[in-house]
mmCIF file of C-alpha atoms in Angstrom:
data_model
loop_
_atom_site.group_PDB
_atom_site.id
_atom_site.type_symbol
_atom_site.label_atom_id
_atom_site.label_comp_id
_atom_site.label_asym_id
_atom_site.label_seq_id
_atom_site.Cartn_x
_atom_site.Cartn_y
_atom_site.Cartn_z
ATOM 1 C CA UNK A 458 10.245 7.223 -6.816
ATOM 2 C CA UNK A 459 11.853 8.813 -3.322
ATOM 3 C CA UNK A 460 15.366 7.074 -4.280
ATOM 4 C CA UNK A 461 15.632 8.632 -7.540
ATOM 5 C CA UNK A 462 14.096 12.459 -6.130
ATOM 6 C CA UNK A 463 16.387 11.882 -3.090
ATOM 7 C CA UNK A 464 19.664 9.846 -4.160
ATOM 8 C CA UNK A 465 19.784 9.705 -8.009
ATOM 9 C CA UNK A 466 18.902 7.212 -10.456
ATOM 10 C CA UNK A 467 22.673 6.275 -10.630
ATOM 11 C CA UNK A 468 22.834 5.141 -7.125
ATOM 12 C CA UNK A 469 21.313 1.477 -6.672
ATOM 13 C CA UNK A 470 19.127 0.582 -3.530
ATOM 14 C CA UNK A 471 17.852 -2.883 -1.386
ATOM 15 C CA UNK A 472 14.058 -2.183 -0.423
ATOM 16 C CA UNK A 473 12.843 -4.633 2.014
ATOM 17 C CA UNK A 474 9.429 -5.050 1.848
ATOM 18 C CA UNK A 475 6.168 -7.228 2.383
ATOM 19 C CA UNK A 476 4.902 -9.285 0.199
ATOM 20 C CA UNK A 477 1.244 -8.298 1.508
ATOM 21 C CA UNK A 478 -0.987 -7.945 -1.412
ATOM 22 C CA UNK A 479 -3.871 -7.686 -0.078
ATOM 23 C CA UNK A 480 -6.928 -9.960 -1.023
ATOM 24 C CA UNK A 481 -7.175 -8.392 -4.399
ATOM 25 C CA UNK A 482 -3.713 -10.115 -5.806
ATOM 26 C CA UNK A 483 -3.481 -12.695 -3.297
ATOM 27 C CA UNK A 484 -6.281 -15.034 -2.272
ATOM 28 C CA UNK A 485 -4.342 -16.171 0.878
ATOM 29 C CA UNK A 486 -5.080 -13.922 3.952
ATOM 30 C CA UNK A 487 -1.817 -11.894 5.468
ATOM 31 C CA UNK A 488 1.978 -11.659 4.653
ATOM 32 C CA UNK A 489 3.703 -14.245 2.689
ATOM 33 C CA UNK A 490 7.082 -15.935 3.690
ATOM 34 C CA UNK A 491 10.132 -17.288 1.451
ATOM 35 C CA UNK A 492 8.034 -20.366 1.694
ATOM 36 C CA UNK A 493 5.610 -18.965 -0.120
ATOM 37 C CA UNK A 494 7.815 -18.741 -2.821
ATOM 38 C CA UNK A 495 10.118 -20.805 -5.382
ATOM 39 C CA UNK A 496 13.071 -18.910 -7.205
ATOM 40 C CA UNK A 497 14.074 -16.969 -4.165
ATOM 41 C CA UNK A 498 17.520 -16.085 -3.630
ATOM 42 C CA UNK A 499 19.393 -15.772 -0.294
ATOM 43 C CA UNK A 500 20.982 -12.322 0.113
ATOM 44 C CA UNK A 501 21.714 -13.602 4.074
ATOM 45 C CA UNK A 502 20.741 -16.103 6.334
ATOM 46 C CA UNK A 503 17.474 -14.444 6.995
ATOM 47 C CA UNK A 504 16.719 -11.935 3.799
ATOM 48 C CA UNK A 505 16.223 -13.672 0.462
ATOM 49 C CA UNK A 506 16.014 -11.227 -2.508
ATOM 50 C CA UNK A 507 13.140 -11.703 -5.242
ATOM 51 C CA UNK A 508 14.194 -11.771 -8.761
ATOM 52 C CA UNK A 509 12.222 -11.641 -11.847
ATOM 53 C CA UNK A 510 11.761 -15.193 -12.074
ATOM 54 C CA UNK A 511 10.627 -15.897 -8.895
ATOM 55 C CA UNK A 512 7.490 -17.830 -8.487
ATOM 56 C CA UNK A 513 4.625 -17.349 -5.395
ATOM 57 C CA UNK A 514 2.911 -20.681 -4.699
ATOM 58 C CA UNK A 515 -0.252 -21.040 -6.117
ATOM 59 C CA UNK A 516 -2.449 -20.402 -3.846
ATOM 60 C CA UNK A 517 -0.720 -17.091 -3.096
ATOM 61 C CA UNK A 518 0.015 -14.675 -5.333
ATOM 62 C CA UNK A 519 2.643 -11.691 -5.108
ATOM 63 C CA UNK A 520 3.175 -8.527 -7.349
ATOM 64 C CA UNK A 521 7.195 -8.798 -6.054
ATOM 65 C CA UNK A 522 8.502 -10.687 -8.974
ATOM 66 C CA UNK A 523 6.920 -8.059 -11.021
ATOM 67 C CA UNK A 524 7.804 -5.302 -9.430
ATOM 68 C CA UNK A 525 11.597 -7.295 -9.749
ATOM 69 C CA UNK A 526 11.214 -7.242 -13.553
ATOM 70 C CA UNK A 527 10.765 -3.092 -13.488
ATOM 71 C CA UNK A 528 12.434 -1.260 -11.101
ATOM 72 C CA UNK A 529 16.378 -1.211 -11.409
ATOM 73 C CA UNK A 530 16.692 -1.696 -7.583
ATOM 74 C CA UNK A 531 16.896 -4.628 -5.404
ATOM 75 C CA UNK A 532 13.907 -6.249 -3.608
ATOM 76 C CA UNK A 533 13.850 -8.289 -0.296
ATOM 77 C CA UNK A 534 11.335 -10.161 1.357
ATOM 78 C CA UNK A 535 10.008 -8.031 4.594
ATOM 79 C CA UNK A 536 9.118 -11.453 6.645
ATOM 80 C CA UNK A 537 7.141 -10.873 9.796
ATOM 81 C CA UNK A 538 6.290 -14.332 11.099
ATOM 82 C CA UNK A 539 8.998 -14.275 13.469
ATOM 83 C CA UNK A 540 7.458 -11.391 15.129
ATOM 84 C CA UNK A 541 9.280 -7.791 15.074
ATOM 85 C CA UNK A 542 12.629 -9.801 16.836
ATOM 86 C CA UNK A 543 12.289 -11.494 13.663
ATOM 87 C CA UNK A 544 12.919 -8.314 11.866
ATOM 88 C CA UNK A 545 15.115 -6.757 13.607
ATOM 89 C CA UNK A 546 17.612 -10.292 12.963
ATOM 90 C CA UNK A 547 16.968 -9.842 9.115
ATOM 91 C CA UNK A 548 17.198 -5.848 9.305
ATOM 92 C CA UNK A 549 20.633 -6.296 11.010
ATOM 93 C CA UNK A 550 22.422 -8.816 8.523
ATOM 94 C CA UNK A 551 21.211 -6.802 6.116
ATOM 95 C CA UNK A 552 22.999 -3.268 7.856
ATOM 96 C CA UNK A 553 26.389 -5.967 8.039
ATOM 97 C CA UNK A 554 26.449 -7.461 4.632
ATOM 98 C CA UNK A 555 26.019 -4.158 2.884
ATOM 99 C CA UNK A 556 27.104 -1.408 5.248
ATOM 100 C CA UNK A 557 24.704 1.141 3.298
ATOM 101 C CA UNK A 558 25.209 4.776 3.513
ATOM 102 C CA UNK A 559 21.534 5.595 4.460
ATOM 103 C CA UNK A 560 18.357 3.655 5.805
ATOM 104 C CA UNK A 561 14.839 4.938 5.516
ATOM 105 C CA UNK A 562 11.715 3.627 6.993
ATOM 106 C CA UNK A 563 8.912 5.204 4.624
ATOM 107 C CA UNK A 564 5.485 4.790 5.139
ATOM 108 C CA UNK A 565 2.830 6.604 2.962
ATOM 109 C CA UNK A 566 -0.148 8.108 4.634
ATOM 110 C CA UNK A 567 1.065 8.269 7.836
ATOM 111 C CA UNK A 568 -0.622 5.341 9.918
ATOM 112 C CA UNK A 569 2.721 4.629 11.270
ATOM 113 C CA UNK A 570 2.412 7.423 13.785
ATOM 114 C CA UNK A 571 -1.458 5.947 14.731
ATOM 115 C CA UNK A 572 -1.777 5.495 18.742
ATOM 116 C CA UNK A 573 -4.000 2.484 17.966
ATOM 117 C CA UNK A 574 -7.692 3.619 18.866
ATOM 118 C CA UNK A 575 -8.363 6.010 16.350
ATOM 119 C CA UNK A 576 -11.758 4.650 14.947
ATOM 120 C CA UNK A 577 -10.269 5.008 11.080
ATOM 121 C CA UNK A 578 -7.622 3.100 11.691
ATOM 122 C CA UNK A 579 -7.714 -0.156 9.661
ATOM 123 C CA UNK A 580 -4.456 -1.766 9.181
ATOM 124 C CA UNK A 581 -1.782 -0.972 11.730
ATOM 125 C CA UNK A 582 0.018 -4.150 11.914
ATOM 126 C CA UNK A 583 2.478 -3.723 9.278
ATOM 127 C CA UNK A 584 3.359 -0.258 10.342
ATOM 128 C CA UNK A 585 3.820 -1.443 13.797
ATOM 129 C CA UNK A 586 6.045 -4.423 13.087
ATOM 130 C CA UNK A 587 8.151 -2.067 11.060
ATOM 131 C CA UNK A 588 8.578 0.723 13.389
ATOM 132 C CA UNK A 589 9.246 -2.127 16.727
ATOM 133 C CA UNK A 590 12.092 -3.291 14.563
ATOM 134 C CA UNK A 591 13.762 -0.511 13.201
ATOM 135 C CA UNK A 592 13.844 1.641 16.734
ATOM 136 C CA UNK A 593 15.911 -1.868 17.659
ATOM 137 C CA UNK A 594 18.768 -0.776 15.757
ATOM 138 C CA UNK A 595 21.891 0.364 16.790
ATOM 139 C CA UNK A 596 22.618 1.912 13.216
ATOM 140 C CA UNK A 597 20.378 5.399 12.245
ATOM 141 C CA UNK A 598 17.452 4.983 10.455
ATOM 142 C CA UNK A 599 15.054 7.736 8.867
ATOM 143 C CA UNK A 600 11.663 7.563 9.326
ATOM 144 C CA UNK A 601 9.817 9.361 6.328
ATOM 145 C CA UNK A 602 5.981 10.091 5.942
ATOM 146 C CA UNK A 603 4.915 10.554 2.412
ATOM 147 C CA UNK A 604 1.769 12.010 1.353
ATOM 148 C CA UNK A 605 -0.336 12.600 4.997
ATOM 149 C CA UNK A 606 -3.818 11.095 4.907
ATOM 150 C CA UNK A 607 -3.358 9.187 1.634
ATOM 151 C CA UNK A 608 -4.313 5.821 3.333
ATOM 152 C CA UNK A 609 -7.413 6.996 4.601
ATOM 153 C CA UNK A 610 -7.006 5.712 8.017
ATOM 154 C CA UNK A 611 -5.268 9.393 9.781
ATOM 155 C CA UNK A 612 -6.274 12.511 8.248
ATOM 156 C CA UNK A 613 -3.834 15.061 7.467
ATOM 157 C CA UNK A 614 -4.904 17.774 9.611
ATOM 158 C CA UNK A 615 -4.413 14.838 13.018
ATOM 159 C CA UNK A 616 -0.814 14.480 11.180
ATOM 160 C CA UNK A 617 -0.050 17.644 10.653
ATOM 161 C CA UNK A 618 1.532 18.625 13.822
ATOM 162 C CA UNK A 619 3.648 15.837 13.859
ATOM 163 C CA UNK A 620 4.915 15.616 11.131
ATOM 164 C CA UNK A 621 8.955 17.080 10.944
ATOM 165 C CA UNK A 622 10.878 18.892 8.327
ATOM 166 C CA UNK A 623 9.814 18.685 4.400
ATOM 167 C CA UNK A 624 12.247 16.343 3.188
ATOM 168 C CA UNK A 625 10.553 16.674 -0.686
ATOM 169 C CA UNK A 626 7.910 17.506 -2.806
ATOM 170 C CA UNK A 627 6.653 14.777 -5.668
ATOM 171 C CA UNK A 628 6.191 16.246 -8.916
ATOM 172 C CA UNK A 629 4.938 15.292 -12.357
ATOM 173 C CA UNK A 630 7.977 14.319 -13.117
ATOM 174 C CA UNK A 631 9.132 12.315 -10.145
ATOM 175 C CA UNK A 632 5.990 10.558 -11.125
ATOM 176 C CA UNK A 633 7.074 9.292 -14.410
ATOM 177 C CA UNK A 634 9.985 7.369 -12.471
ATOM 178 C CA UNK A 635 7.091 4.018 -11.767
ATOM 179 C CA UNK A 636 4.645 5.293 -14.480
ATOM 180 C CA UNK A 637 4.788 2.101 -16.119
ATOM 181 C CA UNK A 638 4.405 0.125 -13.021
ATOM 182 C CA UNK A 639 0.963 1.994 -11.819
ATOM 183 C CA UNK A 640 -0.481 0.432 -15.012
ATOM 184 C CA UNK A 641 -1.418 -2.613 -13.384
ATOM 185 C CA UNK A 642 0.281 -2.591 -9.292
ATOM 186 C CA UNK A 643 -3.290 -2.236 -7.624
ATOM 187 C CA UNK A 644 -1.279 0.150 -4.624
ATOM 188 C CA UNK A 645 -4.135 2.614 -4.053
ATOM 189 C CA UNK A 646 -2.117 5.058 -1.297
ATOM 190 C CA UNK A 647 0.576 5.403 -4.350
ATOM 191 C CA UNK A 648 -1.737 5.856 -7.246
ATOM 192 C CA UNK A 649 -3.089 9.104 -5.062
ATOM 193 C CA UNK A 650 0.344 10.032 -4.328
ATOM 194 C CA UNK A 651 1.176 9.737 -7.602
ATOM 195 C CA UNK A 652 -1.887 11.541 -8.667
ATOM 196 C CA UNK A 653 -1.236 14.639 -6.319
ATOM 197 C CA UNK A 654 2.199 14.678 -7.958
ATOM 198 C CA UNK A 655 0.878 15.092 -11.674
ATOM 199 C CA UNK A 656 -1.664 18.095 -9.922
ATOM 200 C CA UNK A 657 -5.398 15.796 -9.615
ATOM 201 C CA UNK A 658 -7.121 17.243 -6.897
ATOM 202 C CA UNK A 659 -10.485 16.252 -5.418
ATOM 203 C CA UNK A 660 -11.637 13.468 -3.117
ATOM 204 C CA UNK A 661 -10.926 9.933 -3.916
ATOM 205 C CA UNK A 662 -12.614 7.101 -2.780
ATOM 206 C CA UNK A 663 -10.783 3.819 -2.135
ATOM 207 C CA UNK A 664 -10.907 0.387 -0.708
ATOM 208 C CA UNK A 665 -13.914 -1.619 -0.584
ATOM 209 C CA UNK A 666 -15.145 0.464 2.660
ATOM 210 C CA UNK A 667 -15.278 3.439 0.086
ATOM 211 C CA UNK A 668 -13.620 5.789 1.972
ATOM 212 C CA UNK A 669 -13.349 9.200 1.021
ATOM 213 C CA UNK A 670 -9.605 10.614 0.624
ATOM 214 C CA UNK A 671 -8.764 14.219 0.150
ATOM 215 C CA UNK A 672 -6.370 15.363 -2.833
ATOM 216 C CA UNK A 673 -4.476 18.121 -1.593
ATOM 217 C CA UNK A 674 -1.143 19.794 -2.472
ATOM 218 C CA UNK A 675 0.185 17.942 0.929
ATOM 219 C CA UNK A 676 -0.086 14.980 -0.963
ATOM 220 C CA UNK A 677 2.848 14.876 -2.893
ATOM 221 C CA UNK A 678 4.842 15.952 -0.086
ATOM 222 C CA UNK A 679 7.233 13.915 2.160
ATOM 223 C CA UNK A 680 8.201 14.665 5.881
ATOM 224 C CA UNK A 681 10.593 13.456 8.291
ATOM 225 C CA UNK A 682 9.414 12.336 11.533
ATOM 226 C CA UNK A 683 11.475 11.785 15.139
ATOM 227 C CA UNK A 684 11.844 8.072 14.878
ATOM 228 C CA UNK A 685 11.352 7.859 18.856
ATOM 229 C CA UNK A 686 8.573 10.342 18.578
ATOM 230 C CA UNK A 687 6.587 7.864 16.474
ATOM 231 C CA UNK A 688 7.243 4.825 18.528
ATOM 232 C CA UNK A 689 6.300 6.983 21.552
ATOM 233 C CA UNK A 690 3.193 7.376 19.811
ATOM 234 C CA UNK A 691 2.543 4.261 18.667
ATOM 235 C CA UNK A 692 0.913 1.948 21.273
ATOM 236 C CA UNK A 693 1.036 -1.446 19.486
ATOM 237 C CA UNK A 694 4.982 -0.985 18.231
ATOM 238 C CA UNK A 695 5.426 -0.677 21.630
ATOM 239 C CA UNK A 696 3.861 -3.347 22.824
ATOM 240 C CA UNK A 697 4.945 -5.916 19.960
ATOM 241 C CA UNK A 698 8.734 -4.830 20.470
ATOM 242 C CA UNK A 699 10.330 -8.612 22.142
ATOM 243 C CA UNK A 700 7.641 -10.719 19.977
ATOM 244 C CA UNK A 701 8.959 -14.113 18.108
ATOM 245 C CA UNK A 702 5.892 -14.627 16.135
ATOM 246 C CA UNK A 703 2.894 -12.633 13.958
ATOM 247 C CA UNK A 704 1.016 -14.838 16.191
ATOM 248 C CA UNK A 705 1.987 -12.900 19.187
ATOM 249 C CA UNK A 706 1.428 -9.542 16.938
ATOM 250 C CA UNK A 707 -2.237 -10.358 16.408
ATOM 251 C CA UNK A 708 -3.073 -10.771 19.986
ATOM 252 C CA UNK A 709 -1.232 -7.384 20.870
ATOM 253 C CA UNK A 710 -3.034 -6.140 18.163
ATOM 254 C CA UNK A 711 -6.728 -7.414 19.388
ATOM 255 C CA UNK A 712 -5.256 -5.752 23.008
ATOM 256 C CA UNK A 713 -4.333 -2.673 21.717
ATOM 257 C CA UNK A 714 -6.622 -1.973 18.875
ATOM 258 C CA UNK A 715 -9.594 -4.268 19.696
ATOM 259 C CA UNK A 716 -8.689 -6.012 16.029
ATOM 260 C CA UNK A 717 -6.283 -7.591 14.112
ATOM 261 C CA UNK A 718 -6.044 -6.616 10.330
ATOM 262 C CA UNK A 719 -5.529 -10.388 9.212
ATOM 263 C CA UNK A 720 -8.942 -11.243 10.862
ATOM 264 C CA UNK A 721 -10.102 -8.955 8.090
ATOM 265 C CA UNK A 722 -8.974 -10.701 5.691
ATOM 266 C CA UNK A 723 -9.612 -14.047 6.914
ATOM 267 C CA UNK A 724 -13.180 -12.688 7.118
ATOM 268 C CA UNK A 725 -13.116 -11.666 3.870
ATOM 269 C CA UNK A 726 -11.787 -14.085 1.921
ATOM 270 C CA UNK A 727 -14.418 -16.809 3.484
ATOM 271 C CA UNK A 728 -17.343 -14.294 2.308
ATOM 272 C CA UNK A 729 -15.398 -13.674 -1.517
ATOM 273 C CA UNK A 730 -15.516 -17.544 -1.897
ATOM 274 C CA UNK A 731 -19.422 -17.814 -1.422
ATOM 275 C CA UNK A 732 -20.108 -14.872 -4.376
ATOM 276 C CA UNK A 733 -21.071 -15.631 -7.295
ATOM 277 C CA UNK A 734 -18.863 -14.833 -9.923
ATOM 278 C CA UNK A 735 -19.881 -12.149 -12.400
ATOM 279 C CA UNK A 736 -18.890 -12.288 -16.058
ATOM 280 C CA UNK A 737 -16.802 -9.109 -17.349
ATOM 281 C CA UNK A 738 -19.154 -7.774 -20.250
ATOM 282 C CA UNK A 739 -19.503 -3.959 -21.336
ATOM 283 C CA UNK A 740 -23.174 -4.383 -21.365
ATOM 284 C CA UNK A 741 -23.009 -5.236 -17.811
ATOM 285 C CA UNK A 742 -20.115 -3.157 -16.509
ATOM 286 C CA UNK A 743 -20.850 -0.262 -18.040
ATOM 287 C CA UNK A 744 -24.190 -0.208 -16.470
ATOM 288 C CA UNK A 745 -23.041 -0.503 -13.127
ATOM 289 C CA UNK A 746 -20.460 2.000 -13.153
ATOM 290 C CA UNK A 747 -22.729 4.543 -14.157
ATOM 291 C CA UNK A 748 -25.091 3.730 -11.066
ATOM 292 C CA UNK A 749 -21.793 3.675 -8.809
ATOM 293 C CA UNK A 750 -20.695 6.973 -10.789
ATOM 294 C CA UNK A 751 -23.961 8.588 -9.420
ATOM 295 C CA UNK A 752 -24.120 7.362 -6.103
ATOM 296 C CA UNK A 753 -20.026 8.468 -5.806
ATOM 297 C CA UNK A 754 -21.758 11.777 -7.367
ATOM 298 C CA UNK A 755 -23.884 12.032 -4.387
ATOM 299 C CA UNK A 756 -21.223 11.479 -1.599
ATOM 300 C CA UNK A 757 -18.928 14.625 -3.462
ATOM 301 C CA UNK A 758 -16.082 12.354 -4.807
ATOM 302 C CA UNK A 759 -14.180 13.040 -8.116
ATOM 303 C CA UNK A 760 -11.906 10.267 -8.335
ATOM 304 C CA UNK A 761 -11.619 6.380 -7.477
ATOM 305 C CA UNK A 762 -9.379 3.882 -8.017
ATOM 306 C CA UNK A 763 -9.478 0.766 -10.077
ATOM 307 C CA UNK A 764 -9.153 -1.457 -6.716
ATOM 308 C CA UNK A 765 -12.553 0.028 -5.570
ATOM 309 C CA UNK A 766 -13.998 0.212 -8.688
ATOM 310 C CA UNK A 767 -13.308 -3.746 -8.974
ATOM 311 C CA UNK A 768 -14.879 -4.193 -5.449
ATOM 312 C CA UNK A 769 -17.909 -1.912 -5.723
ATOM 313 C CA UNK A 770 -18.806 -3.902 -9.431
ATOM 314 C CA UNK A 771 -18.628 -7.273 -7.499
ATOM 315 C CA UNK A 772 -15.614 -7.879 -9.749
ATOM 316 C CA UNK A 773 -12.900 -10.303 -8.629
ATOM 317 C CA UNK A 774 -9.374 -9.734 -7.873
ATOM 318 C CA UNK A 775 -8.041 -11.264 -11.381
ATOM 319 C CA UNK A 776 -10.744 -9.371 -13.301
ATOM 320 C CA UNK A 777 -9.063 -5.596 -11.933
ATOM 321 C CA UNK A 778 -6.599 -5.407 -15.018
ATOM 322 C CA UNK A 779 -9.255 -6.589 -17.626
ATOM 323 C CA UNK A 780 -11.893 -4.019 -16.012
ATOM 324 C CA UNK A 781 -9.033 -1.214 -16.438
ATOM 325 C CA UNK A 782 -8.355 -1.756 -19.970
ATOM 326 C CA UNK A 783 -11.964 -2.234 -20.307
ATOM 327 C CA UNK A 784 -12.492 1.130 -19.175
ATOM 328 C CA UNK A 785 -10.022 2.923 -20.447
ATOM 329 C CA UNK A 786 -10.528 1.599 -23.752
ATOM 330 C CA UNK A 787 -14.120 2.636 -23.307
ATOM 331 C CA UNK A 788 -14.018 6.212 -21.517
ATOM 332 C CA UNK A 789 -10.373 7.124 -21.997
ATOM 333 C CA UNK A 790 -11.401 10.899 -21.393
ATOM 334 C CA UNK A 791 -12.029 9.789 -17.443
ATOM 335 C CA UNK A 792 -8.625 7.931 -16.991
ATOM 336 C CA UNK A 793 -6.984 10.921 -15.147
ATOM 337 C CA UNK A 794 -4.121 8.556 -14.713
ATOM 338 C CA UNK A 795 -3.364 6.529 -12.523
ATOM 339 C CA UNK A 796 -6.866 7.121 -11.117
ATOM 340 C CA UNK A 797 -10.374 7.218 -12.761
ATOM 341 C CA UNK A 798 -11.958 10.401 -12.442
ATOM 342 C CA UNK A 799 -15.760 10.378 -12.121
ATOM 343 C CA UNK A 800 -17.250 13.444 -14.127
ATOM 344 C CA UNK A 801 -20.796 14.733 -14.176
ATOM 345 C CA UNK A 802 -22.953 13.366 -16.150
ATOM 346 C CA UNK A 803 -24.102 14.993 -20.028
ATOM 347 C CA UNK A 804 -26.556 17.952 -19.845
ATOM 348 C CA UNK A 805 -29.015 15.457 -22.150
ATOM 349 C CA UNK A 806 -28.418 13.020 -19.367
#
């Protein structure tokens, strides 16, 4: 969506990225690696692209391949087991083979700029690894912040003030550019900035915390921020800068930010295993979301999105899609796309 508002649809781009799903897609706690996957293909010694037809290894799982299949661009695996050395080594073949006219780092919400002991802060790794690794670089890179506060870890007024020129505003119709692809990618922060785009406005409440995220007209909007700046701000990115191994990145992380979000996961994937599954029934759901409707009533929101919904109904990861449809098919009136929109209840009610 920002390469065809800020280059063009004609104009073809590489996006490295992770393939870190989440526990929701993938079972298997933190990033996965070209091991991980059959089908890859090697764009350099170090960056392998991933087509259509590539395959994660069950048990992982990956939206990539996907995500391959429906957006005209090219996308590379974002591998951070060799630590943020390792990146910067796959980041700089990349820069070599293709020689591309521009490099941005975006991040959306703006955790990338965290210091590391802000108490809302829940997954900084990723953010760090990336920022360590592209202030390594001897070629200039753009760091861009879209939609400020949409991850629910920094707010927008802590961003606001540094935060750098407005580079663009989202609208409705930059929207419709990955339309099709918000149907069933579970990305909350880009459903909301999506949302903002298309005018929703409210407070949205997302992950399985339930945190409460503002709608504003900031949302849709995309800064550019000093590149040094950020890494002068960012304690961990800092501190992770000559590490060989995610290994290494945890510990900093634990150091820096008393945690480390794979111990999360690893956390929560043991306690997923030990729940009972519960089957996916109208009768049942239906039910439930109207007592979760109430309570999200209660606590002011007006939105959520189907990752949270699937986590507050004790729903598992592979049961998100069928609970969309499900609802959709059901209450079509509250799918204020991509997000559901919880309305008041009837007067008879």
């Amino acid at each position: 969506m920002l390469h065809a508002a800020l280059y063009g649809d004609e104009d073809r781009a590489v996006i490295l990225t992770y393939a870190w799903d989440r526990l929701l897609i993938d079972p298997v706690p933190g990033p996965r690696g070209p091991e991980d996957f059959t089908g890859l293909t090697a764009l350099t010694p170090a960056v392998w692209s991933v087509p259509a037809s590539a395959t994660p290894i069950t048990p992982s799982g990956s939206t990539l391949p996907r995500l391959a299949a429906e957006l005209p661009h090219t996308l590379a695996l974002l591998d951070p087991h060799q630590g943020a050395k390792g990146v910067v080594r796959q980041l700089e073949e990349l820069i070599n083979q293709l020689a591309p006219a521009s490099i941005d780092l975006l991040d959306i919400g703006g955790d990338i700029l965290a210091q590391g002991d802000e108490p809302t802060l829940r997954s900084p790794v990723a953010d760090a690894i990336a920022l360590a690794a592209t202030c390594q670089l001897s070629a200039p890179v753009r760091l861009l912040v879209a939609g400020p506060g949409l991850d629910g870890e920094l707010s927008a007024d802590d961003l606001r003030p540094l935060l750098g020129p407005l580079v663009h505003t989202f609208t409705a119709k930059d929207a419709e550019t990955i339309a099709t692809v918000l149907e069933w990618h579970p990305s909350e922060a880009t459903a909301m900035l999506t949302a903002t785009a298309r005018g929703v406005r409210g407070t949205c409440e997302v992950r399985d915390a339930g945190l409460p995220v503002p709608l504003t007209e900031e949302g849709p909007r995309v800064h550019e921020v000093d590149l040094d700046d950020a890494l002068s701000r960012n304690n961990l990115a800092r501190a992770i800068t000559a590490t060989t191994s995610l290994d290494e990145v945890e510990a900093h992380s634990r150091e820096v930010c008393g945690f480390s979000e794979i111990d999360y996961e690893r956390n929560k994937a043991t306690w997923l295993k030990a729940q009972p599954p519960v089957t996916l029934d109208a009768a049942i759901v239906l039910p439930r979301l109207d007592a979760f409707e109430a309570e999200a009533r209660s606590r002011g929101v007006t939105h959520t999105t189907f990752r949270r919904l699937t986590e507050a109904l004790n729903l598992n990861g592979s049961q998100r899609d069928p609970l969309r449809r499900l609802l959709i098919n059901s209450r079509p009136e509250q799918h204020d796309t991509p997000l559901w929109r919880i309305t008041a209840p009837d007067a008879t009610d």
